[in-house]
XYZ file of C-alpha atoms in Angstrom:
168
model
C -27.201 -62.640 -37.147
C -26.235 -63.702 -40.607
C -22.839 -65.258 -41.342
C -21.866 -62.515 -43.781
C -22.609 -59.756 -41.217
C -20.499 -61.543 -38.614
C -17.446 -61.823 -40.888
C -17.918 -58.256 -42.104
C -17.848 -57.167 -38.430
C -14.625 -59.115 -37.796
C -12.844 -57.534 -40.773
C -14.203 -54.037 -40.206
C -11.869 -51.212 -41.225
C -12.165 -47.717 -39.738
C -14.091 -45.268 -41.890
C -12.578 -42.103 -43.326
C -14.535 -40.101 -40.756
C -13.081 -42.127 -37.873
C -9.547 -41.685 -39.236
C -10.161 -37.956 -39.642
C -11.484 -37.736 -36.061
C -8.309 -39.373 -34.721
C -6.162 -36.705 -36.414
C -8.422 -33.896 -35.191
C -8.396 -35.306 -31.640
C -4.579 -35.138 -31.584
C -4.735 -31.476 -32.647
C -7.425 -30.713 -30.043
C -5.267 -32.230 -27.288
C -2.259 -30.148 -28.384
C -4.276 -26.917 -28.531
C -5.795 -27.618 -25.112
C -2.355 -28.261 -23.570
C -0.878 -25.118 -25.161
C -3.716 -23.045 -23.674
C -2.920 -24.445 -20.189
C -6.317 -26.224 -20.178
C -8.158 -22.898 -20.470
C -9.696 -23.063 -23.960
C -13.231 -24.278 -24.490
C -14.848 -25.648 -27.647
C -15.271 -22.251 -29.336
C -11.630 -21.163 -28.983
C -10.354 -24.624 -29.860
C -12.546 -24.553 -32.970
C -11.063 -21.158 -33.948
C -7.539 -22.526 -33.392
C -8.348 -25.531 -35.575
C -9.473 -23.184 -38.357
C -6.106 -21.388 -38.216
C -4.475 -24.821 -38.647
C -6.612 -25.448 -41.732
C -9.134 -27.831 -40.129
C -12.667 -26.586 -40.733
C -15.264 -28.412 -38.637
C -18.386 -27.320 -36.796
C -18.271 -26.237 -33.178
C -20.722 -29.056 -32.334
C -18.260 -31.616 -33.703
C -15.489 -29.999 -31.674
C -17.696 -30.266 -28.583
C -18.407 -33.952 -29.264
C -14.716 -34.766 -29.712
C -13.788 -32.816 -26.569
C -16.460 -34.679 -24.598
C -15.137 -37.998 -25.944
C -11.604 -37.013 -24.834
C -12.834 -35.765 -21.449
C -11.536 -32.241 -22.085
C -13.183 -29.267 -20.356
C -12.220 -25.631 -20.060
C -11.607 -23.895 -16.747
C -14.746 -22.009 -15.756
C -14.691 -19.322 -13.066
C -18.124 -18.634 -11.724
C -19.201 -15.068 -11.107
C -19.575 -14.039 -7.502
C -23.206 -13.509 -6.614
C -23.602 -12.055 -3.131
C -26.585 -13.194 -1.108
C -28.513 -10.997 1.252
C -28.249 -11.665 4.957
C -31.381 -12.101 7.041
C -29.632 -10.871 10.178
C -30.058 -7.333 11.422
C -26.978 -5.192 10.831
C -25.643 -3.375 13.858
C -24.598 0.137 12.953
C -21.219 1.139 14.368
C -19.930 4.602 15.120
C -17.780 6.134 12.373
C -14.625 6.872 14.354
C -12.562 8.273 11.453
C -15.325 10.455 9.978
C -13.464 10.279 6.609
C -10.347 11.899 8.101
C -7.531 9.675 6.777
C -4.648 12.020 7.665
C -2.233 10.843 10.359
C 0.889 12.236 12.004
C 2.424 9.074 13.499
C 2.620 5.371 12.890
C -0.117 3.159 14.428
C -2.434 6.150 14.870
C -5.141 4.934 12.456
C -5.726 1.524 10.916
C -8.269 0.514 8.273
C -9.511 -2.920 7.230
C -10.400 -4.086 3.726
C -12.100 -7.327 2.649
C -11.222 -8.791 -0.750
C -12.974 -11.605 -2.612
C -10.576 -14.046 -4.321
C -11.698 -16.901 -6.560
C -9.528 -20.022 -6.401
C -9.899 -23.109 -8.555
C -9.423 -25.524 -5.657
C -11.559 -23.892 -2.930
C -13.924 -21.569 -4.814
C -14.465 -18.146 -3.237
C -12.051 -17.210 -0.440
C -11.877 -13.954 1.477
C -8.852 -11.894 2.503
C -9.074 -9.328 5.310
C -6.115 -6.954 5.417
C -5.231 -4.217 7.923
C -3.413 -1.130 6.652
C -1.690 1.548 8.695
C -2.756 4.898 7.220
C 0.546 6.596 8.102
C 2.934 4.175 6.389
C 0.332 2.836 3.877
C 1.618 -0.681 4.543
C -0.333 -3.860 5.211
C 0.466 -4.731 8.806
C -1.827 -7.715 9.309
C -4.070 -10.048 7.356
C -6.215 -13.167 7.591
C -7.742 -15.443 4.954
C -10.803 -17.677 5.203
C -13.330 -19.624 3.143
C -16.165 -17.803 4.920
C -16.715 -14.084 5.315
C -17.670 -13.098 8.834
C -16.697 -10.909 11.770
C -14.125 -13.440 12.972
C -12.143 -12.961 9.765
C -11.795 -9.197 10.325
C -11.050 -9.684 14.027
C -8.319 -12.228 13.252
C -6.689 -9.761 10.845
C -6.709 -7.055 13.554
C -5.303 -9.510 16.119
C -2.492 -10.425 13.712
C -1.708 -6.741 13.123
C -1.833 -6.045 16.848
C 0.586 -8.884 17.674
C 3.041 -7.712 14.987
C 2.906 -3.955 15.711
C 2.328 -3.949 19.510
C 0.882 -0.409 19.487
C 0.436 1.725 22.576
C -3.305 2.186 23.107
C -4.468 5.764 23.514
C -8.129 4.954 24.079
C -10.156 1.979 25.209
C -9.970 -0.614 22.429
C -9.097 -4.118 23.584
């Protein structure tokens, strides 16, 4: 290495581009915080344009990568087919949802909920058709028969219904 290159390296001043990037990085951090860490490069780039900073989306991506900033991404749920044989159960209600007393008919619903920490979680809830209230529920990271059974057990322990036919 030549002597002149060495001393030029020691006395190096930041370029105009580097100084500009520092200012833009501060604005990117502020925009990202204001969006509660939700905005990605495209929306941050649009927000920068409203502030009067016109740069390419690729440059915004590079600066975000340098800062370690990422947007929150929720993946779409893609159900997979089961290889197991499905046992068909008797339809006890036969689409008759009318009731005359409390605890006469209950229905179960399964809901898919995406969480940032755990990914997809599943909520099984039991509703009494007479009062239209949720009387029991259970939540799990896996969807299976045990989830629905736990929700029914919770409803059963809270309501303590009198059984009119052989369900145990």
